Coordinates of C-alpha atoms in Angstrom, one line a residue:
X1 CA 41.0 49.0 -7.1
X2 CA 37.3 48.4 -6.7
X3 CA 34.9 47.3 -9.4
X4 CA 33.3 50.7 -9.4
X5 CA 36.7 52.2 -10.5
X6 CA 36.9 49.8 -13.4
X7 CA 35.1 50.2 -16.7
X8 CA 34.4 46.5 -17.1
X9 CA 35.6 43.0 -16.2
X10 CA 36.5 40.1 -18.4
X11 CA 35.5 36.5 -17.6
X12 CA 39.1 36.0 -16.4
X13 CA 38.8 38.9 -14.0
X14 CA 35.5 37.4 -12.6
X15 CA 37.2 34.0 -12.2
X16 CA 40.1 35.5 -10.2
X17 CA 37.7 37.5 -8.0
X18 CA 35.2 34.6 -7.4
X19 CA 37.6 31.6 -7.4
X20 CA 35.2 29.9 -9.9
X21 CA 36.5 28.2 -13.1
X22 CA 36.4 30.3 -16.3
X23 CA 34.6 27.4 -18.0
X24 CA 31.7 27.5 -15.3
X25 CA 31.3 31.3 -15.6
X26 CA 31.2 31.1 -19.4
X27 CA 28.5 28.3 -19.1
X28 CA 26.4 30.4 -16.7
X29 CA 26.8 33.4 -19.0
X30 CA 25.7 31.3 -22.0
X31 CA 22.5 30.1 -20.3
X32 CA 21.5 33.6 -19.2
X33 CA 22.4 33.4 -15.6
X34 CA 25.2 35.9 -15.9
X35 CA 24.5 38.1 -19.0
X36 CA 27.4 40.4 -20.0
X37 CA 26.9 44.1 -19.8
X38 CA 28.6 44.6 -23.1
X39 CA 30.8 43.0 -25.7
X40 CA 34.0 44.3 -27.3
X41 CA 34.4 44.8 -31.0
X42 CA 36.2 41.5 -31.0
X43 CA 33.2 39.8 -29.4
X44 CA 34.6 39.4 -25.9
X45 CA 32.2 39.6 -23.0
X46 CA 32.6 42.3 -20.4
X47 CA 30.8 42.5 -17.0
X48 CA 30.0 45.3 -14.6
X49 CA 29.6 45.5 -10.8
X50 CA 26.1 43.9 -10.9
X51 CA 27.6 40.8 -12.5
X52 CA 30.0 40.4 -9.6
X53 CA 27.1 40.5 -7.1
X54 CA 25.0 38.0 -9.2
X55 CA 28.0 35.7 -9.5
X56 CA 28.5 35.7 -5.7
X57 CA 24.8 34.9 -5.1
X58 CA 24.9 32.1 -7.7
X59 CA 28.0 30.6 -6.1
X60 CA 26.4 30.6 -2.7
X61 CA 23.2 29.0 -3.9
X62 CA 25.3 26.4 -5.8
X63 CA 27.2 25.5 -2.6
X64 CA 23.8 25.0 -0.9
X65 CA 23.0 22.4 -3.5
X66 CA 20.5 24.3 -5.7
X67 CA 20.3 23.3 -9.3
X68 CA 20.9 25.6 -12.2
X69 CA 17.2 26.2 -12.9
X70 CA 16.5 27.3 -9.3
X71 CA 19.6 29.5 -9.2
X72 CA 18.6 31.2 -12.5
X73 CA 15.1 31.9 -11.0
X74 CA 16.5 33.5 -7.9
X75 CA 19.3 35.5 -9.6
X76 CA 16.9 36.7 -12.3
X77 CA 14.3 37.7 -9.6
X78 CA 11.7 35.4 -11.1
X79 CA 11.1 33.9 -7.7
X80 CA 11.9 35.2 -4.3
X81 CA 14.9 33.8 -2.4
X82 CA 12.9 32.8 0.6
X83 CA 10.4 30.8 -1.6
X84 CA 13.2 29.0 -3.4
X85 CA 15.1 28.3 -0.2
X86 CA 11.9 26.8 1.4
X87 CA 11.4 24.6 -1.6
X88 CA 15.0 23.4 -1.6
X89 CA 14.9 22.8 2.2
X90 CA 11.9 20.5 1.7
X91 CA 13.7 18.6 -1.0
X92 CA 16.7 18.2 1.2
X93 CA 14.5 16.9 4.0
X94 CA 13.2 14.2 1.7
X95 CA 16.8 13.4 0.6
X96 CA 18.0 13.2 4.2
X97 CA 15.2 10.9 5.1
X98 CA 16.1 8.6 2.2
X99 CA 19.7 8.6 3.2
X100 CA 18.9 7.7 6.8
X101 CA 16.7 4.8 5.7
X102 CA 19.4 3.6 3.4
X103 CA 21.9 3.7 6.3
X104 CA 19.4 1.9 8.6
X105 CA 18.9 -0.8 5.9
X106 CA 22.6 -1.3 5.4
X107 CA 23.2 -1.6 9.1
X108 CA 20.3 -4.2 9.3
X109 CA 21.8 -6.2 6.5
X110 CA 25.2 -6.1 8.0
X111 CA 23.9 -7.3 11.4
X112 CA 21.8 -10.1 9.9
X113 CA 24.3 -11.2 7.3
X114 CA 21.7 -11.0 4.6
X115 CA 22.0 -12.2 1.1
X116 CA 21.8 -10.1 -2.1
X117 CA 18.2 -11.2 -2.7
X118 CA 17.2 -10.3 0.9
X119 CA 18.8 -6.9 0.5
X120 CA 16.7 -6.2 -2.7
X121 CA 13.5 -7.1 -0.9
X122 CA 14.3 -5.1 2.3
X123 CA 15.4 -2.1 0.3
X124 CA 12.2 -2.1 -1.7
X125 CA 10.1 -2.3 1.5
X126 CA 11.8 0.6 3.2
X127 CA 11.7 2.8 0.1
X128 CA 7.9 2.8 0.2
X129 CA 6.6 6.3 0.8
X130 CA 4.4 7.2 3.9
X131 CA 1.4 7.2 1.6
X132 CA 2.3 3.7 0.2
X133 CA 2.8 2.3 3.7
X134 CA -0.5 3.8 4.9
X135 CA -2.3 2.4 1.9
X136 CA -0.9 -1.1 2.5
X137 CA -2.1 -1.1 6.1
X138 CA -5.4 0.4 5.2
X139 CA -6.0 -2.5 2.9
X140 CA -5.1 -5.0 5.6
X141 CA -7.5 -3.3 8.1
X142 CA -10.3 -3.2 5.5
X143 CA -10.0 -6.9 4.7
X144 CA -9.9 -7.7 8.4
X145 CA -13.1 -6.0 9.4
X146 CA -15.0 -6.0 6.1
X147 CA -18.8 -6.2 6.6
X148 CA -18.5 -6.2 10.4
X149 CA -20.1 -3.8 12.8
X150 CA -17.0 -3.3 15.0
X151 CA -16.2 0.4 14.9
X152 CA -14.0 0.4 18.0
X153 CA -11.9 -2.5 16.7
X154 CA -11.6 -0.9 13.2
X155 CA -10.8 2.6 14.6
X156 CA -8.1 1.2 16.8
X157 CA -6.5 -0.7 13.9
X158 CA -6.5 2.5 11.9
X159 CA -5.3 4.8 14.7
X160 CA -2.3 2.4 15.4
X161 CA -1.1 2.5 11.8
X162 CA 2.7 2.7 12.1
X163 CA 5.1 4.7 10.0
X164 CA 8.9 4.6 10.0
X165 CA 10.4 7.7 11.6
X166 CA 12.8 9.9 9.7
X167 CA 15.8 8.4 11.5
X168 CA 14.7 4.8 12.3
X169 CA 16.7 2.6 14.6
X170 CA 17.8 -0.8 13.6
X171 CA 15.0 -2.2 15.9
X172 CA 12.4 -0.2 14.1
X173 CA 13.6 -1.3 10.6
X174 CA 13.6 -4.9 11.8
X175 CA 10.1 -4.4 13.2
X176 CA 8.8 -2.9 9.9
X177 CA 10.3 -5.7 7.8
X178 CA 8.8 -8.3 10.2
X179 CA 5.4 -6.5 10.2
X180 CA 5.2 -6.4 6.4
X181 CA 6.0 -10.1 6.2
X182 CA 3.5 -10.8 8.9
X183 CA 0.7 -8.9 7.2
X184 CA 1.1 -11.2 4.1
X185 CA 0.5 -14.2 6.3
X186 CA -3.2 -15.2 5.8
X187 CA -3.2 -16.8 9.2
X188 CA -2.9 -13.4 10.9
X189 CA -5.8 -12.0 8.9
X190 CA -7.9 -15.1 9.7
X191 CA -7.1 -14.7 13.5
X192 CA -7.9 -11.0 13.7
X193 CA -11.0 -11.5 11.5
X194 CA -12.2 -14.2 13.9
X195 CA -11.9 -11.8 16.9
X196 CA -13.8 -9.1 14.9
X197 CA -16.5 -11.6 13.8
X198 CA -17.0 -12.7 17.4
X199 CA -17.4 -9.1 18.5
X200 CA -19.8 -8.4 15.7
X201 CA -21.9 -11.4 16.6
X202 CA -22.0 -10.9 20.4
X203 CA -21.2 -7.2 21.1
X204 CA -21.6 -5.1 17.9
X205 CA -21.5 -1.4 17.7
X206 CA -19.5 1.3 19.5
X207 CA -18.7 1.1 23.2
X208 CA -18.0 3.8 25.8
X209 CA -14.5 4.7 26.8
X210 CA -15.3 3.7 30.4
X211 CA -16.1 0.2 29.2
X212 CA -12.7 -0.1 27.5
X213 CA -10.9 1.3 30.5
X214 CA -12.6 -1.1 32.9
X215 CA -11.9 -4.2 30.8
X216 CA -8.3 -3.3 30.7
X217 CA -8.3 -3.3 34.5
X218 CA -10.0 -6.7 34.5
X219 CA -7.5 -8.1 32.1
X220 CA -4.6 -6.8 34.2
X221 CA -6.2 -8.6 37.2
X222 CA -6.5 -12.0 35.6
X223 CA -3.0 -11.8 33.9
X224 CA -1.5 -10.7 37.2
X225 CA -3.3 -13.5 39.0
X226 CA -2.2 -16.2 36.5
X227 CA 1.4 -14.8 36.4
X228 CA 1.6 -15.2 40.2
X229 CA 0.4 -18.8 39.8
X230 CA 3.1 -19.4 37.1
X231 CA 5.8 -17.9 39.4
X232 CA 4.6 -20.1 42.3
X233 CA 4.9 -23.2 40.0
X234 CA 1.2 -24.0 40.1
X235 CA 0.4 -26.3 37.2
X236 CA -2.7 -25.4 35.2
X237 CA -4.0 -29.0 35.4
X238 CA -3.5 -29.3 39.1
X239 CA -6.2 -29.2 41.8
X240 CA -4.8 -25.9 43.0
X241 CA -5.6 -24.3 39.7
X242 CA -9.4 -24.6 40.3
X243 CA -9.3 -21.9 43.0
X244 CA -7.6 -19.5 40.6
X245 CA -10.1 -20.3 37.9
X246 CA -13.0 -19.7 40.3
X247 CA -11.5 -16.3 41.3
X248 CA -11.2 -15.2 37.7
X249 CA -14.7 -16.4 36.7
X250 CA -16.1 -14.5 39.7
X251 CA -14.8 -11.2 38.3
X252 CA -15.8 -12.1 34.7
X253 CA -19.4 -13.2 35.4
X254 CA -21.0 -9.7 35.9
X255 CA -20.1 -8.9 32.3
X256 CA -22.2 -11.7 31.0
X257 CA -25.9 -12.1 30.5
X258 CA -27.7 -15.4 30.7
X259 CA -25.3 -16.8 33.2
X260 CA -25.3 -15.7 36.8
X261 CA -23.1 -18.2 38.6
X262 CA -19.9 -20.2 38.1
X263 CA -20.9 -23.3 36.3
X264 CA -20.0 -25.6 33.4
X265 CA -21.7 -23.3 30.9
X266 CA -19.9 -20.2 32.3
X267 CA -16.5 -21.8 32.1
X268 CA -17.2 -23.1 28.6
X269 CA -18.1 -19.6 27.4
X270 CA -15.0 -18.1 28.9
X271 CA -12.8 -20.8 27.4
X272 CA -14.4 -20.1 24.0
X273 CA -13.6 -16.4 24.2
X274 CA -10.0 -17.1 25.2
X275 CA -9.5 -19.7 22.4
X276 CA -10.8 -17.2 19.8
X277 CA -8.5 -14.5 21.0
X278 CA -5.4 -16.6 21.6
X279 CA -3.2 -16.1 18.6
X280 CA 0.5 -15.4 18.8
X281 CA 0.5 -13.6 15.4
X282 CA -2.1 -11.1 16.5
X283 CA -0.3 -10.3 19.7
X284 CA 3.0 -9.9 17.7
X285 CA 1.2 -7.6 15.3
X286 CA 0.4 -5.1 18.1
X287 CA 3.9 -5.4 19.6
X288 CA 5.5 -4.6 16.2
X289 CA 3.2 -1.6 15.7
X290 CA 4.3 -0.2 19.1
X291 CA 8.0 -0.7 18.3
X292 CA 7.7 1.1 14.9
X293 CA 5.8 3.9 16.5
X294 CA 8.4 4.3 19.2
X295 CA 6.0 3.3 22.0
X296 CA 6.7 0.6 24.7
X297 CA 5.5 -2.7 23.4
X298 CA 2.9 -4.4 25.7
X299 CA 4.2 -7.4 27.6
X300 CA 3.1 -10.8 26.2
X301 CA 0.1 -12.4 27.8
X302 CA 0.3 -15.5 25.7
X303 CA 1.8 -17.6 28.6
X304 CA -0.9 -16.5 31.0
X305 CA -3.6 -17.0 28.5
X306 CA -2.4 -20.5 27.6
X307 CA -2.3 -21.4 31.4
X308 CA -5.9 -20.2 31.8
X309 CA -7.1 -22.2 28.8
X310 CA -5.5 -25.4 30.1
X311 CA -6.9 -24.7 33.6
X312 CA -10.4 -24.2 32.3
X313 CA -10.2 -27.5 30.3
X314 CA -8.9 -29.3 33.4
X315 CA -11.6 -27.7 35.5
X316 CA -14.7 -27.5 33.3
X317 CA -17.0 -26.9 36.3
X318 CA -16.6 -25.7 39.9
X319 CA -15.2 -28.3 42.3
X320 CA -17.9 -27.3 44.9
X321 CA -20.4 -24.6 45.4
X322 CA -19.8 -22.2 48.3
X323 CA -22.4 -22.1 51.1
X324 CA -23.4 -18.5 50.3
X325 CA -24.1 -19.1 46.6
X326 CA -27.4 -17.2 46.7
X327 CA -25.9 -14.1 48.3
X328 CA -23.0 -14.2 45.9
X329 CA -25.4 -14.4 42.9
X330 CA -27.4 -11.5 44.3
X331 CA -24.3 -9.4 44.6
X332 CA -23.3 -10.1 41.1
X333 CA -26.8 -9.3 39.9
X334 CA -26.8 -6.0 41.7
X335 CA -23.5 -5.1 39.9
X336 CA -25.0 -6.1 36.5
X337 CA -28.1 -4.1 37.2
X338 CA -25.9 -1.0 37.5
X339 CA -25.0 -1.4 33.8
X340 CA -27.2 0.6 31.4
X341 CA -29.6 -1.7 29.7
X342 CA -28.3 -0.8 26.2
X343 CA -24.9 -2.0 27.3
X344 CA -26.0 -5.4 28.6
X345 CA -24.8 -7.3 25.6
X346 CA -25.0 -11.1 25.2
X347 CA -21.7 -12.8 25.2
X348 CA -19.4 -9.8 26.0
X349 CA -16.2 -10.0 24.2
X350 CA -13.4 -10.3 26.8
X351 CA -9.7 -11.1 26.9
X352 CA -9.0 -10.4 23.2
X353 CA -5.5 -10.2 21.9
X354 CA -5.5 -6.5 21.4
X355 CA -7.3 -5.8 24.7
X356 CA -10.2 -4.0 23.3
X357 CA -12.9 -5.7 25.3
X358 CA -16.3 -4.1 25.9
X359 CA -17.1 -4.3 29.6
X360 CA -18.2 -2.1 32.5
X361 CA -17.0 -1.3 36.0
X362 CA -19.7 -3.7 37.2
X363 CA -17.1 -6.4 36.8
X364 CA -14.8 -4.7 39.3
X365 CA -17.6 -3.8 41.6
X366 CA -18.6 -7.5 41.9
X367 CA -15.0 -8.4 42.6
X368 CA -14.7 -5.8 45.4
X369 CA -17.9 -7.0 47.0

């Protein structure tokens, strides 16, 4: 027998048809979700075919996790089903993300054998919302470049702001925890501010993309050259290191003004730039940012940079001047003249830890000549 053939149904009948407890149906009826079509003289509630359909919809929404208020809005046609479903899906997304973070934190804690106190700190850090994480890094960037005319450096710091993905790996959670701890270290802020201050003093303002691309090629050249020296077992303070220093200085010179040949002053300036940029914390900052963002972390250049610093200290001036010094200087000057005048900045900032060094292709041109 169908509902249509029946005059009305009791709560017990609805419970049998739906498989839901009588107590739940009565509660839904009391709150207006399932109003009775009529009542008997004795006050018992009776329901028609529409109540069966409403009950089935309510049960489906309940199984999907919607709360009573949302179910009442849909069943009562106060809000459309698609609108409520979209809202609930967004809420589930947030809940799923939270659960994934909790899972990642628990796995991290298990792997690191953390204490209860460490668990509390780690859990608090990973519970930060995207907006809270962004605000924290915004403050760090603002304090690092405050009052300095270094738009390229500032923009790169902001563009690289990391955020944990919805389903972070243990490595990403580890990197985020290390990064937040690192940003609280005043020595990191001091090191990065020192690089920004040097750029502001000697090469302020924006720089063309071609300059950035060229300096990256120059940096790759000197790190590759020094890496070969390390592999060959050449000591930085040995006589053999002088040749490598001269080769690097030759490429670097066209980017400088006021110095047109390899000399004591040139090597002192290069050493100064390297010492300002050489900080393991700043390098680690960029590596962690890449890990959290799911990008390949750049290889460390700390060893190569330290080798070159030691080599420059051990070889503060050229061992001897080549016979064709005048021709070499002329070639470097031609390369420098190819640089637009507004880009000929005093004390170009090179070899910084984050590899944002204003330079032109003139450096490479001099090397090729």
